[in-house]
Amino acid sequence: MSVRKPLPHDAAPLHVTGAARYVDDIPTPAGTLHLAFGLSPVAHGEISALDLAAVRAAPGVVAVIGPDDLDPMPDCSPSAHDEPLLARGTVSYHGQPLFLVIANSHLAARKAARLADLRCAEAPAILTIDDALAANSRFEDGPRIWTRGDPAAAIAAAPHRVEGVIEIGGQEHFYLEGQAALALPQEGGDMVIHASSQHPSEVQHKVADALGVPMHAVRVEVRRMGGAFGGKESQGNALAIACALAARATGRPCKMRYDRDDDMVITGKRHDFRIAYCAGFDGDGRLAGVTFTQYARCGWSQDLSLPVADRAMLHADNAYFLPAVRIESHRLRTHTASATAFRGFGGPQGMVGIERVMDHIAHSLGRDPLAVRRLNYYAAASGPAGGPSAPPSPPEDISNQKKPTTPYGMEVTDFILHEMTDVLAERAGYAARRAAVAAWNAENPVLKRGIALTPVKFGISFTLSHLNQAGALVHVYQDGSIHLNHGGTEMGQGLFQKLAQVAASAFGVEVGEVRITATDTAKVPNTSATAASSGSDLNGMAVKIACDTIRDRIAAHLAETHQTDPRRVHFAAGKVFVGEEEMTFAQAAQSTYEARVSLSATGFYRTPGLSWDRIAGQGRPFFYFAYGAALSEVVLDTLTGENRILRTDILHDAGASLNPALDIGQIEGGFVQGAGWLTMEELVWDAAGRLRTHAPSTYKIPAVGDRPGVFNVTLWDGANTQETIYRSKAVGEPPFMLGISVLMALSDAVAACGPGYPAPDGPATPERLLAAIQRVRE
């Protein structure tokens, strides 16, 4: 079979040679116009006057669309219909689009957009979590609260207790290709949109709504994106709508792309969180009860904040059984860019909270943090879990739960982190290296080392259940070549190659025989976003269903012509075997075509067994869990706060991997991005609500030199217990949270500087680490 082979990314040669075509590379017709938004210079206020005369008179300007030119005002929101394309009356954040410039060139549009005469009565802006709490500025009437048991009583009765607060910063997506869209007007009022979007169907819906036409009048095509990480799930709606409106108004193709500074100012980021916690536990570190209060800064509009905050609550347990727990979540409205989807979708923030609790418990008891973590793990899965052989875990490390359930009532039946932790700790020499770190720290007053092994248990599925569906369209041509289209989008993660491998395996041919074309709403309708790590799971099954339908038709035809049982027809190595006879796949396709049997089929898949009540916080929101563990060692300069990741060892669960090479690449990239979020990627707003870190010169992402000096990644050898595509597991988001091991390792290094608990916030920049060092020494 073609699946499970470590094949290279299908577009790798195009990427490295610069031949890969993105939206901004598409050859455009003569007369194409270029767009730019005029942006608000204030974070909050009432517009008293907006004079656009100078903008309209600027060189190269063809037209200008102001808020008064649009009635009704198009909505860009993916959820609550609270994101007008252009601000009208009230300005809600610094950088909010106020008007639209249509010009002959990108540069002319950008220059003209700076010429508006705006008069605005500036009002006090709600910028921080504290501001929002003081003003009771929220997206729900009150906090969302989920509970199990009586955590207050459990904590009060426990022999030991810790409490604290951790601040967790946001994160810029920093996709290499910025936001972009191109609208091509068609006859009869139809519109073709080329978008850099993870969600073509949402773009189709929003553009159709803005134009006042049915969805069938809008076709959206996405060939590839130059990265997304969640930042192109909803943030591209505004560009596509603007281009479509301008194209209809002028009758000419219209194109829009954000410059990097504008992109960072206009678009949303990862939600920054504050998490307060209180935990009670016994002398070994076993939790009796824990409470979390999560505060999420959501920005000016709702966007996807509610499900993001929900997922932070869903992952507040990570890998640990919480016998009594209360999780309280506040979704706060502020005058900042609307926070949006980001790799992990709230899960990373929730996990950082419980990992801080485990670290704090271990420090308070003077125990090895890994021992405390393992003690609180969910009970091991019954029956074989796959993977390399491992020594049995000590009995005290296994929780005594008969049916371990999450705080939201879902049984955890596939827990394999006991075995994975044992294997990783032994293979990477955890015990010896921890002793070596302690010895080093005893002898070195300036450079301190730290080490930490942290787990990941991540739920796979959209928590909005109806999104767990996908479609595919497959054609087999009479020459045996295969055309495949599906609802997923390619953003560099290798989805297209994996699905080509699925199709090739179904027909027993080489991957080169399969051509996947651009994602197109005219071919596969009503698609879900390529998000929630669902791309391969959902679309892979849809592709297989379509391919199996065509393969069975070919088999039935050949069985009839050869007067044999269809079960004696086999597809392998580019050939079709009918009993003792054989033919090429192309010959089989030609014969089937000549017999007037359809060689085209659609496939549809929906994830089974999901049931979720987000208000009650109960049900089964996930089809399964993906697991992983990372062991990171760091060195910290206690005089400057500078630090390096010396070594990272990862063991990650991708099920029966569809493509080990692509999955390992995703794991490496996810880890580095997660470590960057928690160590160096700092977003800074000033007192006026202006984003000051809005360019590569002021916002630092991990570079090649920031990766671990020694970086070992291994896939866990075990199939998914659930019936996924070839028993594989999602690998898009779970590896991101492996980066938490770096924050915990830095905490370990700081702890070597004094008796106090370090409690570094994220990102643990040199400045924050120096402050933590000072705290532990006091």
mmCIF file of C-alpha atoms in Angstrom, residues 400-583:
data_model
loop_
_atom_site.group_PDB
_atom_site.id
_atom_site.type_symbol
_atom_site.label_atom_id
_atom_site.label_comp_id
_atom_site.label_asym_id
_atom_site.label_seq_id
_atom_site.Cartn_x
_atom_site.Cartn_y
_atom_site.Cartn_z
ATOM 1 C CA ASN A 400 -7.585 3.216 41.178
ATOM 2 C CA GLN A 401 -10.416 4.378 38.939
ATOM 3 C CA LYS A 402 -12.471 1.568 37.415
ATOM 4 C CA LYS A 403 -13.814 3.825 34.682
ATOM 5 C CA PRO A 404 -11.606 6.908 34.472
ATOM 6 C CA THR A 405 -13.524 9.872 33.141
ATOM 7 C CA THR A 406 -12.614 13.425 32.282
ATOM 8 C CA PRO A 407 -14.156 16.360 34.164
ATOM 9 C CA TYR A 408 -16.728 16.515 31.341
ATOM 10 C CA GLY A 409 -17.773 12.889 31.717
ATOM 11 C CA MET A 410 -15.970 11.217 28.789
ATOM 12 C CA GLU A 411 -14.395 7.845 29.536
ATOM 13 C CA VAL A 412 -10.672 7.631 28.839
ATOM 14 C CA THR A 413 -10.329 4.133 27.409
ATOM 15 C CA ASP A 414 -7.165 4.422 25.327
ATOM 16 C CA PHE A 415 -4.679 5.985 27.788
ATOM 17 C CA ILE A 416 -1.141 4.943 26.823
ATOM 18 C CA LEU A 417 0.993 7.578 28.517
ATOM 19 C CA HIS A 418 2.231 5.222 31.251
ATOM 20 C CA GLU A 419 3.967 3.094 28.617
ATOM 21 C CA MET A 420 5.044 6.071 26.526
ATOM 22 C CA THR A 421 6.531 7.862 29.530
ATOM 23 C CA ASP A 422 8.447 4.760 30.598
ATOM 24 C CA VAL A 423 9.885 4.270 27.119
ATOM 25 C CA LEU A 424 10.844 7.915 26.638
ATOM 26 C CA ALA A 425 12.372 8.260 30.111
ATOM 27 C CA GLU A 426 14.450 5.110 29.640
ATOM 28 C CA ARG A 427 15.476 5.820 26.053
ATOM 29 C CA ALA A 428 16.468 9.441 26.795
ATOM 30 C CA GLY A 429 18.174 8.631 30.094
ATOM 31 C CA TYR A 430 15.928 10.813 32.230
ATOM 32 C CA ALA A 431 17.067 9.595 35.661
ATOM 33 C CA ALA A 432 20.781 9.893 34.931
ATOM 34 C CA ARG A 433 20.384 13.263 33.236
ATOM 35 C CA ARG A 434 18.321 14.639 36.111
ATOM 36 C CA ALA A 435 21.087 13.652 38.506
ATOM 37 C CA ALA A 436 23.644 15.244 36.175
ATOM 38 C CA VAL A 437 21.633 18.479 36.064
ATOM 39 C CA ALA A 438 21.555 18.588 39.884
ATOM 40 C CA ALA A 439 25.312 18.029 40.008
ATOM 41 C CA TRP A 440 25.947 20.745 37.439
ATOM 42 C CA ASN A 441 23.784 23.247 39.291
ATOM 43 C CA ALA A 442 25.607 22.548 42.558
ATOM 44 C CA GLU A 443 28.918 23.487 40.964
ATOM 45 C CA ASN A 444 27.920 26.372 38.665
ATOM 46 C CA PRO A 445 26.643 29.596 40.245
ATOM 47 C CA VAL A 446 25.845 31.425 36.992
ATOM 48 C CA LEU A 447 24.703 28.916 34.393
ATOM 49 C CA LYS A 448 21.870 26.741 35.647
ATOM 50 C CA ARG A 449 20.364 23.777 33.875
ATOM 51 C CA GLY A 450 16.822 22.483 34.013
ATOM 52 C CA ILE A 451 15.070 19.369 32.773
ATOM 53 C CA ALA A 452 11.399 18.412 32.447
ATOM 54 C CA LEU A 453 9.286 15.668 30.913
ATOM 55 C CA THR A 454 5.708 16.681 30.182
ATOM 56 C CA PRO A 455 2.843 14.707 28.593
ATOM 57 C CA VAL A 456 0.122 15.585 26.095
ATOM 58 C CA LYS A 457 -3.381 14.157 25.863
ATOM 59 C CA PHE A 458 -5.305 16.028 23.171
ATOM 60 C CA GLY A 459 -8.896 15.431 22.082
ATOM 61 C CA ILE A 460 -9.548 15.080 18.367
ATOM 62 C CA SER A 461 -12.770 16.407 16.813
ATOM 63 C CA PHE A 462 -14.536 19.715 16.309
ATOM 64 C CA THR A 463 -16.416 20.519 19.506
ATOM 65 C CA LEU A 464 -19.202 21.901 17.313
ATOM 66 C CA SER A 465 -20.412 18.443 16.354
ATOM 67 C CA HIS A 466 -21.946 19.208 12.950
ATOM 68 C CA LEU A 467 -18.543 20.286 11.623
ATOM 69 C CA ASN A 468 -17.284 16.698 11.882
ATOM 70 C CA GLN A 469 -18.152 15.846 8.273
ATOM 71 C CA ALA A 470 -16.323 15.834 4.958
ATOM 72 C CA GLY A 471 -16.843 15.102 1.285
ATOM 73 C CA ALA A 472 -14.691 14.035 -1.647
ATOM 74 C CA LEU A 473 -15.031 13.715 -5.413
ATOM 75 C CA VAL A 474 -13.028 11.107 -7.346
ATOM 76 C CA HIS A 475 -12.803 10.523 -11.091
ATOM 77 C CA VAL A 476 -10.983 7.656 -12.776
ATOM 78 C CA TYR A 477 -10.311 8.437 -16.433
ATOM 79 C CA GLN A 478 -10.274 5.800 -19.148
ATOM 80 C CA ASP A 479 -6.461 5.898 -19.271
ATOM 81 C CA GLY A 480 -6.285 4.920 -15.611
ATOM 82 C CA SER A 481 -5.297 8.326 -14.271
ATOM 83 C CA ILE A 482 -7.086 9.454 -11.129
ATOM 84 C CA HIS A 483 -8.427 12.892 -10.313
ATOM 85 C CA LEU A 484 -9.147 13.669 -6.668
ATOM 86 C CA ASN A 485 -10.838 16.621 -5.021
ATOM 87 C CA HIS A 486 -11.780 16.963 -1.372
ATOM 88 C CA GLY A 487 -12.858 19.571 1.155
ATOM 89 C CA GLY A 488 -9.532 19.934 2.976
ATOM 90 C CA THR A 489 -7.048 22.704 2.306
ATOM 91 C CA GLU A 490 -3.287 22.446 1.911
ATOM 92 C CA MET A 491 -1.283 24.862 4.037
ATOM 93 C CA GLY A 492 2.071 23.130 3.948
ATOM 94 C CA GLN A 493 1.152 20.273 6.289
ATOM 95 C CA GLY A 494 1.124 17.634 3.541
ATOM 96 C CA LEU A 495 -2.603 16.865 3.557
ATOM 97 C CA PHE A 496 -2.743 16.519 -0.229
ATOM 98 C CA GLN A 497 0.070 13.972 -0.263
ATOM 99 C CA LYS A 498 -1.542 11.908 2.495
ATOM 100 C CA LEU A 499 -4.867 11.813 0.678
ATOM 101 C CA ALA A 500 -3.149 10.920 -2.591
ATOM 102 C CA GLN A 501 -1.605 7.995 -0.718
ATOM 103 C CA VAL A 502 -5.069 6.976 0.522
ATOM 104 C CA ALA A 503 -6.462 7.036 -3.027
ATOM 105 C CA ALA A 504 -3.464 5.214 -4.481
ATOM 106 C CA SER A 505 -3.772 2.500 -1.837
ATOM 107 C CA ALA A 506 -7.448 1.989 -2.647
ATOM 108 C CA PHE A 507 -6.687 1.363 -6.326
ATOM 109 C CA GLY A 508 -3.330 -0.379 -5.854
ATOM 110 C CA VAL A 509 -1.419 2.168 -7.937
ATOM 111 C CA GLU A 510 1.546 4.486 -7.371
ATOM 112 C CA VAL A 511 0.915 7.895 -5.838
ATOM 113 C CA GLY A 512 2.024 9.562 -9.075
ATOM 114 C CA GLU A 513 -1.125 8.292 -10.767
ATOM 115 C CA VAL A 514 -3.269 10.503 -8.507
ATOM 116 C CA ARG A 515 -3.725 14.202 -9.170
ATOM 117 C CA ILE A 516 -5.303 16.344 -6.464
ATOM 118 C CA THR A 517 -6.655 19.644 -7.698
ATOM 119 C CA ALA A 518 -7.348 22.844 -5.807
ATOM 120 C CA THR A 519 -9.996 22.764 -3.127
ATOM 121 C CA ASP A 520 -13.108 24.092 -4.862
ATOM 122 C CA THR A 521 -16.558 24.778 -3.432
ATOM 123 C CA ALA A 522 -18.047 23.920 -6.865
ATOM 124 C CA LYS A 523 -16.718 20.353 -6.589
ATOM 125 C CA VAL A 524 -17.186 19.532 -2.906
ATOM 126 C CA PRO A 525 -19.845 21.635 -1.157
ATOM 127 C CA ASN A 526 -20.421 22.546 2.475
ATOM 128 C CA THR A 527 -16.912 21.798 3.667
ATOM 129 C CA SER A 528 -15.688 22.275 7.222
ATOM 130 C CA ALA A 529 -12.560 24.258 7.935
ATOM 131 C CA THR A 530 -9.278 22.415 7.762
ATOM 132 C CA ALA A 531 -8.772 22.802 11.484
ATOM 133 C CA ALA A 532 -9.058 20.912 14.771
ATOM 134 C CA SER A 533 -6.438 18.465 13.437
ATOM 135 C CA SER A 534 -9.251 16.933 11.395
ATOM 136 C CA GLY A 535 -7.926 17.241 7.831
ATOM 137 C CA SER A 536 -6.719 13.677 7.324
ATOM 138 C CA ASP A 537 -9.282 12.042 9.602
ATOM 139 C CA LEU A 538 -12.339 13.506 7.902
ATOM 140 C CA ASN A 539 -11.237 13.962 4.306
ATOM 141 C CA GLY A 540 -9.197 10.760 4.277
ATOM 142 C CA MET A 541 -12.263 8.698 5.105
ATOM 143 C CA ALA A 542 -14.362 10.553 2.525
ATOM 144 C CA VAL A 543 -11.705 9.913 -0.119
ATOM 145 C CA LYS A 544 -11.499 6.219 0.753
ATOM 146 C CA ILE A 545 -15.282 5.839 0.584
ATOM 147 C CA ALA A 546 -15.365 7.406 -2.900
ATOM 148 C CA CYS A 547 -12.428 5.328 -4.133
ATOM 149 C CA ASP A 548 -13.862 2.106 -2.722
ATOM 150 C CA THR A 549 -17.130 2.801 -4.546
ATOM 151 C CA ILE A 550 -15.348 3.094 -7.906
ATOM 152 C CA ARG A 551 -13.059 0.144 -7.178
ATOM 153 C CA ASP A 552 -16.054 -2.053 -6.349
ATOM 154 C CA ARG A 553 -17.728 -1.032 -9.612
ATOM 155 C CA ILE A 554 -14.597 -1.985 -11.560
ATOM 156 C CA ALA A 555 -14.379 -5.271 -9.673
ATOM 157 C CA ALA A 556 -18.059 -6.081 -10.315
ATOM 158 C CA HIS A 557 -17.666 -5.350 -14.038
ATOM 159 C CA LEU A 558 -14.530 -7.472 -14.374
ATOM 160 C CA ALA A 559 -16.062 -10.306 -12.369
ATOM 161 C CA GLU A 560 -19.080 -10.301 -14.656
ATOM 162 C CA THR A 561 -17.015 -10.320 -17.846
ATOM 163 C CA HIS A 562 -14.743 -13.084 -16.495
ATOM 164 C CA GLN A 563 -17.632 -14.993 -14.921
ATOM 165 C CA THR A 564 -16.119 -15.080 -11.451
ATOM 166 C CA ASP A 565 -16.779 -13.813 -7.951
ATOM 167 C CA PRO A 566 -15.976 -10.098 -7.386
ATOM 168 C CA ARG A 567 -14.017 -11.156 -4.305
ATOM 169 C CA ARG A 568 -11.457 -12.742 -6.638
ATOM 170 C CA VAL A 569 -10.637 -9.332 -8.140
ATOM 171 C CA HIS A 570 -7.601 -7.696 -6.513
ATOM 172 C CA PHE A 571 -5.826 -4.382 -7.092
ATOM 173 C CA ALA A 572 -2.075 -4.212 -6.451
ATOM 174 C CA ALA A 573 1.187 -2.919 -7.935
ATOM 175 C CA GLY A 574 -0.574 -0.997 -10.693
ATOM 176 C CA LYS A 575 -2.397 -4.102 -11.896
ATOM 177 C CA VAL A 576 -5.779 -5.730 -11.477
ATOM 178 C CA PHE A 577 -5.879 -9.478 -10.914
ATOM 179 C CA VAL A 578 -9.010 -11.411 -11.873
ATOM 180 C CA GLY A 579 -8.476 -14.908 -10.643
ATOM 181 C CA GLU A 580 -5.366 -16.091 -12.485
ATOM 182 C CA GLU A 581 -5.536 -13.364 -15.119
ATOM 183 C CA GLU A 582 -4.043 -9.895 -14.823
ATOM 184 C CA MET A 583 -4.250 -6.556 -16.590
#
